[in-house]
Amino acid sequence: MPHTQQRDPHTAQQGVDVVQLDHHAVYTTDRGLSAEFIAAVLGLEVGAPFGPFLPVDLGNGVTLDYYELRDEPVQSQHYAFLVPDAQFGTMIARLEALGVTYYADPHHTEPGRINRLFGGRGAYFEDPDGHNMEIMTRPYARPR
């Protein structure tokens, strides 16, 4: 449930039937800059501050809660976003407009290219703190 909305007390008491990711803290040197960056690329909005966090609601009940680290370096993490195929090209155009290089691969060796994994399209790029972000239109096919 997004932190920017009030929880329904009846739903909160009922709980959930399966494990779900609710939110994830994203460490950053500037929470405003990083939250605005990912919101701009994904076409989302930054929510109101929630304590020390600045949330970006992903629209599926999960928020990225941007949190500033002041006394230690930010360690790069990987964040992958499953995005609608119809919006992928727009997201690539937003990266280009921001002057951000995107890559077909996670090691960033194929600049300005996208991949076509699992019948979809995907790309990797860095956020302002060096987190390796990924947008993809098809989920990875994992063995069962």
XYZ file of N, CA and C in Angstrom:
432
model
N 0.852 -1.180 0.000
C 0.000 0.000 0.000
C 0.889 1.231 0.000
N 0.678 2.176 -0.880
C 1.505 3.369 -0.928
C 1.444 4.151 0.383
N 2.572 4.716 0.768
C 2.633 5.501 1.989
C 1.922 6.837 1.845
N 1.656 7.249 0.622
C 1.022 8.537 0.400
C -0.488 8.456 0.600
N -1.008 7.263 0.759
C -2.439 7.092 0.969
C -2.669 6.497 2.351
N -3.829 6.783 2.914
C -4.177 6.216 4.199
C -4.675 4.791 4.003
N -4.243 3.893 4.845
C -4.688 2.509 4.754
C -6.115 2.379 5.265
N -6.873 1.530 4.608
C -8.228 1.211 5.045
C -8.101 0.312 6.271
N -8.642 0.720 7.424
C -8.464 -0.090 8.635
C -9.046 -1.492 8.510
N -10.097 -1.667 7.703
C -10.683 -3.000 7.517
C -9.742 -3.895 6.725
N -9.110 -3.347 5.672
C -8.152 -4.108 4.871
C -6.920 -4.436 5.693
N -6.437 -3.453 6.470
C -5.240 -3.663 7.279
C -5.447 -4.799 8.282
N -6.640 -4.912 8.842
C -6.918 -5.964 9.808
C -7.003 -7.326 9.133
N -7.439 -7.358 7.888
C -7.584 -8.620 7.178
C -6.252 -9.195 6.736
N -5.277 -8.368 6.444
C -3.995 -8.847 5.986
C -4.046 -9.288 4.533
N -3.099 -10.131 4.146
C -3.015 -10.609 2.771
C -2.922 -12.127 2.769
N -3.185 -12.721 1.606
C -3.142 -14.179 1.476
C -1.801 -14.698 0.972
N -1.020 -13.826 0.347
C 0.284 -14.205 -0.180
C 1.303 -13.128 0.202
N 2.573 -13.475 0.168
C 3.625 -12.508 0.450
C 3.687 -11.503 -0.693
N 3.727 -10.221 -0.352
C 3.799 -9.158 -1.351
C 4.846 -8.144 -0.924
N 5.538 -7.580 -1.880
C 6.445 -6.481 -1.593
C 5.610 -5.221 -1.432
N 5.794 -4.507 -0.344
C 5.029 -3.298 -0.052
C 5.825 -2.039 -0.407
N 7.086 -2.004 0.026
C 7.938 -0.850 -0.260
C 9.399 -1.275 -0.176
N 10.234 -0.452 -0.753
C 11.671 -0.722 -0.726
C 12.393 0.600 -0.530
N 13.304 0.662 0.426
C 14.099 1.861 0.648
C 15.229 1.902 -0.378
N 15.308 3.011 -1.091
C 16.374 3.220 -2.075
C 17.311 4.263 -1.491
N 18.544 3.852 -1.212
C 19.519 4.774 -0.634
C 20.053 5.716 -1.700
N 20.203 6.973 -1.328
C 20.589 8.001 -2.272
C 21.345 9.120 -1.570
N 22.056 9.924 -2.320
C 22.717 11.095 -1.755
C 21.803 12.316 -1.778
N 20.775 12.292 -2.638
C 19.810 13.387 -2.742
C 18.458 12.781 -3.092
N 17.617 12.610 -2.085
C 16.358 11.895 -2.309
C 15.461 12.590 -3.320
N 15.444 13.913 -3.329
C 14.619 14.656 -4.280
C 15.077 14.439 -5.709
N 16.376 14.560 -5.938
C 16.938 14.381 -7.271
C 16.664 12.971 -7.799
N 16.928 11.975 -6.979
C 16.766 10.591 -7.428
C 15.305 10.206 -7.620
N 14.436 10.632 -6.705
C 13.014 10.326 -6.845
C 12.438 11.014 -8.077
N 12.788 12.270 -8.293
C 12.304 12.999 -9.474
C 12.823 12.365 -10.758
N 14.062 11.882 -10.739
C 14.658 11.249 -11.921
C 13.860 10.009 -12.334
N 13.668 9.064 -11.398
C 12.983 7.830 -11.787
C 11.524 8.100 -12.120
N 10.911 9.038 -11.402
C 9.519 9.396 -11.709
C 9.422 9.970 -13.120
N 10.376 10.803 -13.511
C 10.365 11.396 -14.854
C 10.531 10.326 -15.924
N 11.452 9.410 -15.720
C 11.698 8.356 -16.713
C 10.478 7.444 -16.853
N 9.894 7.050 -15.728
C 8.786 6.091 -15.754
C 7.416 6.741 -15.962
N 7.368 8.067 -15.950
C 6.087 8.749 -16.124
C 5.213 8.676 -14.883
N 5.846 8.737 -13.715
C 5.139 8.659 -12.443
C 5.261 9.980 -11.696
N 4.715 10.031 -10.494
C 4.813 11.228 -9.666
C 5.496 10.904 -8.353
N 6.188 11.881 -7.809
C 6.792 11.760 -6.493
C 5.733 12.127 -5.467
N 5.596 11.307 -4.442
C 4.615 11.562 -3.398
C 5.120 12.543 -2.363
N 4.271 12.827 -1.395
C 4.629 13.707 -0.286
C 5.627 12.988 0.623
N 6.544 13.713 1.222
C 7.494 13.072 2.148
C 6.763 12.291 3.239
N 7.351 11.171 3.610
C 6.820 10.300 4.653
C 7.972 10.071 5.616
N 8.047 10.875 6.678
C 9.200 10.833 7.570
C 10.447 11.183 6.770
N 11.496 10.378 6.874
C 12.719 10.664 6.119
C 12.678 10.184 4.665
N 11.546 9.603 4.259
C 11.441 8.999 2.937
C 10.700 9.898 1.958
N 11.058 9.779 0.691
C 10.343 10.442 -0.389
C 9.873 9.332 -1.326
N 8.562 9.036 -1.340
C 8.065 7.869 -2.068
C 7.735 8.136 -3.532
N 7.959 7.106 -4.326
C 7.473 7.068 -5.702
C 6.591 5.827 -5.775
N 5.306 6.035 -6.001
C 4.324 4.953 -6.064
C 4.390 4.341 -7.458
N 4.659 3.050 -7.519
C 4.788 2.369 -8.806
C 3.445 1.968 -9.405
N 2.358 2.149 -8.655
C 1.031 1.872 -9.194
C 0.548 0.447 -9.003
N 1.370 -0.396 -8.400
C 0.959 -1.779 -8.159
C 0.964 -2.104 -6.670
N 0.830 -1.060 -5.846
C 0.843 -1.249 -4.408
C 2.223 -1.209 -3.798
N 3.252 -0.979 -4.599
C 4.633 -0.932 -4.130
C 5.157 0.498 -4.279
N 5.886 0.957 -3.268
C 6.550 2.251 -3.386
C 8.054 2.072 -3.278
N 8.759 2.933 -3.984
C 10.190 3.105 -3.774
C 10.301 4.282 -2.817
N 10.883 4.049 -1.654
C 11.018 5.095 -0.642
C 12.462 5.586 -0.643
N 12.685 6.747 -1.236
C 14.030 7.304 -1.349
C 14.479 7.865 -0.008
N 15.666 7.439 0.411
C 16.210 7.776 1.729
C 17.661 8.228 1.567
N 17.978 9.384 2.127
C 19.327 9.927 1.986
C 20.289 9.323 2.997
N 21.425 8.864 2.485
C 22.542 8.444 3.334
C 23.480 9.637 3.426
N 23.742 10.091 4.614
C 24.560 11.296 4.775
C 26.018 10.993 5.139
N 26.259 9.897 5.842
C 27.599 9.637 6.358
C 28.284 8.421 5.758
N 27.736 7.889 4.686
C 28.352 6.729 4.047
C 28.035 6.737 2.554
N 28.882 6.097 1.757
C 28.615 6.079 0.311
C 27.427 5.185 -0.035
N 26.787 5.510 -1.134
C 25.667 4.707 -1.625
C 26.232 3.542 -2.433
N 25.838 2.333 -2.071
C 26.246 1.145 -2.811
C 25.250 0.909 -3.942
N 25.763 0.694 -5.138
C 24.907 0.490 -6.296
C 24.067 -0.774 -6.141
N 22.789 -0.663 -6.485
C 21.851 -1.778 -6.483
C 21.224 -1.884 -7.870
N 20.499 -2.952 -8.105
C 19.806 -3.148 -9.383
C 18.309 -3.121 -9.143
N 17.601 -2.342 -9.957
C 16.145 -2.249 -9.887
C 15.595 -2.487 -11.285
N 14.702 -3.467 -11.419
C 14.112 -3.795 -12.718
C 12.624 -3.483 -12.681
N 12.158 -2.775 -13.700
C 10.758 -2.360 -13.783
C 10.113 -3.003 -15.000
N 9.050 -3.751 -14.763
C 8.249 -4.299 -15.845
C 7.308 -3.182 -16.278
N 7.428 -2.751 -17.530
C 6.686 -1.581 -18.014
C 5.799 -1.980 -19.194
N 4.713 -1.231 -19.406
C 3.851 -1.534 -20.556
C 4.608 -1.343 -21.869
N 4.428 -2.282 -22.783
C 5.095 -2.208 -24.079
C 4.813 -0.887 -24.786
N 3.587 -0.409 -24.681
C 3.199 0.840 -25.358
C 3.927 2.064 -24.803
N 4.500 1.969 -23.597
C 5.192 3.106 -22.995
C 6.708 3.017 -23.089
N 7.221 1.877 -23.548
C 8.667 1.676 -23.582
C 9.374 2.737 -24.428
N 8.897 2.974 -25.634
C 9.518 3.970 -26.509
C 9.519 5.362 -25.900
N 8.454 5.705 -25.212
C 8.374 7.005 -24.541
C 9.420 7.096 -23.436
N 9.622 6.014 -22.719
C 10.625 6.010 -21.654
C 12.032 6.159 -22.221
N 12.299 5.497 -23.339
C 13.601 5.657 -24.000
C 13.775 7.105 -24.443
N 12.730 7.707 -24.987
C 12.792 9.109 -25.413
C 13.046 10.030 -24.214
N 12.463 9.716 -23.067
C 12.708 10.524 -21.860
C 14.162 10.429 -21.431
N 14.733 9.217 -21.492
C 16.155 9.058 -21.166
C 17.011 9.897 -22.107
N 16.703 9.831 -23.394
C 17.458 10.622 -24.368
C 17.329 12.113 -24.090
N 16.116 12.571 -23.762
C 15.897 13.991 -23.473
C 16.671 14.435 -22.227
N 16.844 13.516 -21.280
C 17.603 13.817 -20.068
C 19.116 13.677 -20.272
N 19.524 13.212 -21.450
C 20.947 13.015 -21.721
C 21.522 11.798 -21.027
N 20.672 10.820 -20.734
C 21.100 9.605 -20.038
C 21.308 8.498 -21.064
N 22.486 7.896 -21.053
C 22.782 6.791 -21.957
C 22.105 5.521 -21.450
N 21.474 4.809 -22.357
C 20.881 3.514 -22.019
C 21.657 2.440 -22.773
N 21.524 1.214 -22.294
C 22.322 0.099 -22.809
C 21.445 -1.134 -22.990
N 21.864 -2.010 -23.877
C 21.141 -3.264 -24.104
C 21.484 -4.315 -23.055
N 22.562 -4.108 -22.326
C 23.054 -5.141 -21.409
C 23.336 -4.566 -20.019
N 23.311 -5.435 -18.997
C 23.499 -4.960 -17.625
C 24.910 -4.476 -17.311
N 25.879 -4.835 -18.144
C 27.260 -4.401 -17.917
C 27.575 -3.100 -18.660
N 26.582 -2.569 -19.349
C 26.681 -1.278 -20.044
C 27.785 -1.269 -21.106
N 27.797 -2.302 -21.933
C 28.791 -2.362 -23.014
C 28.179 -2.080 -24.387
N 26.841 -1.961 -24.458
C 26.165 -1.727 -25.732
C 25.324 -0.442 -25.648
N 25.988 0.736 -25.688
C 25.267 2.001 -25.518
C 24.315 2.312 -26.673
N 23.201 2.944 -26.315
C 22.235 3.380 -27.314
C 21.459 2.258 -27.964
N 21.513 1.065 -27.388
C 20.804 -0.086 -27.943
C 19.881 -0.668 -26.892
N 18.855 -1.387 -27.349
C 17.955 -2.097 -26.453
C 18.117 -3.592 -26.699
N 17.597 -4.400 -25.776
C 17.617 -5.851 -25.976
C 16.202 -6.317 -26.308
N 16.112 -7.542 -26.747
C 14.811 -8.138 -27.096
C 14.645 -9.484 -26.391
N 14.955 -9.480 -25.107
C 14.873 -10.703 -24.312
C 13.430 -11.147 -24.110
N 13.210 -12.440 -24.201
C 11.920 -13.074 -23.914
C 10.776 -12.502 -24.746
N 11.100 -12.043 -25.956
C 10.087 -11.523 -26.858
C 9.643 -10.103 -26.579
N 10.338 -9.429 -25.686
C 10.005 -8.042 -25.362
C 11.150 -7.113 -25.694
N 11.141 -5.961 -25.057
C 12.212 -4.987 -25.214
C 12.712 -4.588 -23.837
N 13.988 -4.282 -23.746
C 14.552 -3.883 -22.461
C 15.759 -2.989 -22.628
N 16.075 -2.258 -21.563
C 17.239 -1.377 -21.553
C 17.671 -1.136 -20.113
N 18.943 -0.826 -19.943
C 19.543 -0.527 -18.649
C 20.079 0.894 -18.671
N 20.072 1.549 -17.511
C 20.619 2.896 -17.389
C 20.938 3.160 -15.923
N 21.773 4.156 -15.680
C 22.123 4.516 -14.309
C 21.284 5.683 -13.829
N 20.941 5.642 -12.541
C 20.280 6.791 -11.931
C 21.366 7.726 -11.387
N 21.008 8.858 -10.787
C 22.025 9.805 -10.320
C 23.020 9.244 -9.308
N 22.671 8.174 -8.583
C 23.589 7.578 -7.618
C 24.278 6.321 -8.132
N 24.106 6.014 -9.404
C 24.772 4.857 -9.988
C 24.025 3.550 -9.831
N 22.775 3.589 -9.357
C 21.982 2.366 -9.321
C 21.718 1.921 -10.757
N 21.819 0.624 -11.000
C 21.620 0.064 -12.333
C 20.131 -0.214 -12.530
N 19.459 0.678 -13.232
C 18.024 0.576 -13.458
C 17.769 -0.178 -14.763
N 16.666 -0.913 -14.793
C 16.288 -1.670 -15.980
C 14.801 -1.469 -16.249
N 14.467 -1.244 -17.510
C 13.071 -1.267 -17.932
C 12.934 -2.419 -18.912
N 11.839 -3.174 -18.781
C 11.629 -4.337 -19.644
C 10.136 -4.526 -19.853
N 9.784 -5.016 -21.015
C 8.369 -5.185 -21.348
C 7.871 -6.608 -21.154
N 8.768 -7.555 -20.924
C 8.386 -8.941 -20.660
C 9.177 -9.426 -19.449
N 8.529 -10.147 -18.542
C 9.274 -10.687 -17.397
C 10.234 -11.776 -17.855
N 11.276 -11.964 -17.089
C 12.225 -13.024 -17.375
C 11.541 -14.372 -17.271
N 11.877 -15.276 -18.162
C 11.347 -16.639 -18.134
C 12.245 -17.434 -17.199
N 11.746 -17.713 -16.012
C 12.531 -18.434 -15.001
C 12.119 -19.911 -15.001
N 13.095 -20.790 -14.799
C 12.736 -22.213 -14.721
C 11.912 -22.481 -13.466
N 11.027 -23.418 -13.550
C 10.158 -23.768 -12.401
C 10.776 -24.876 -11.603
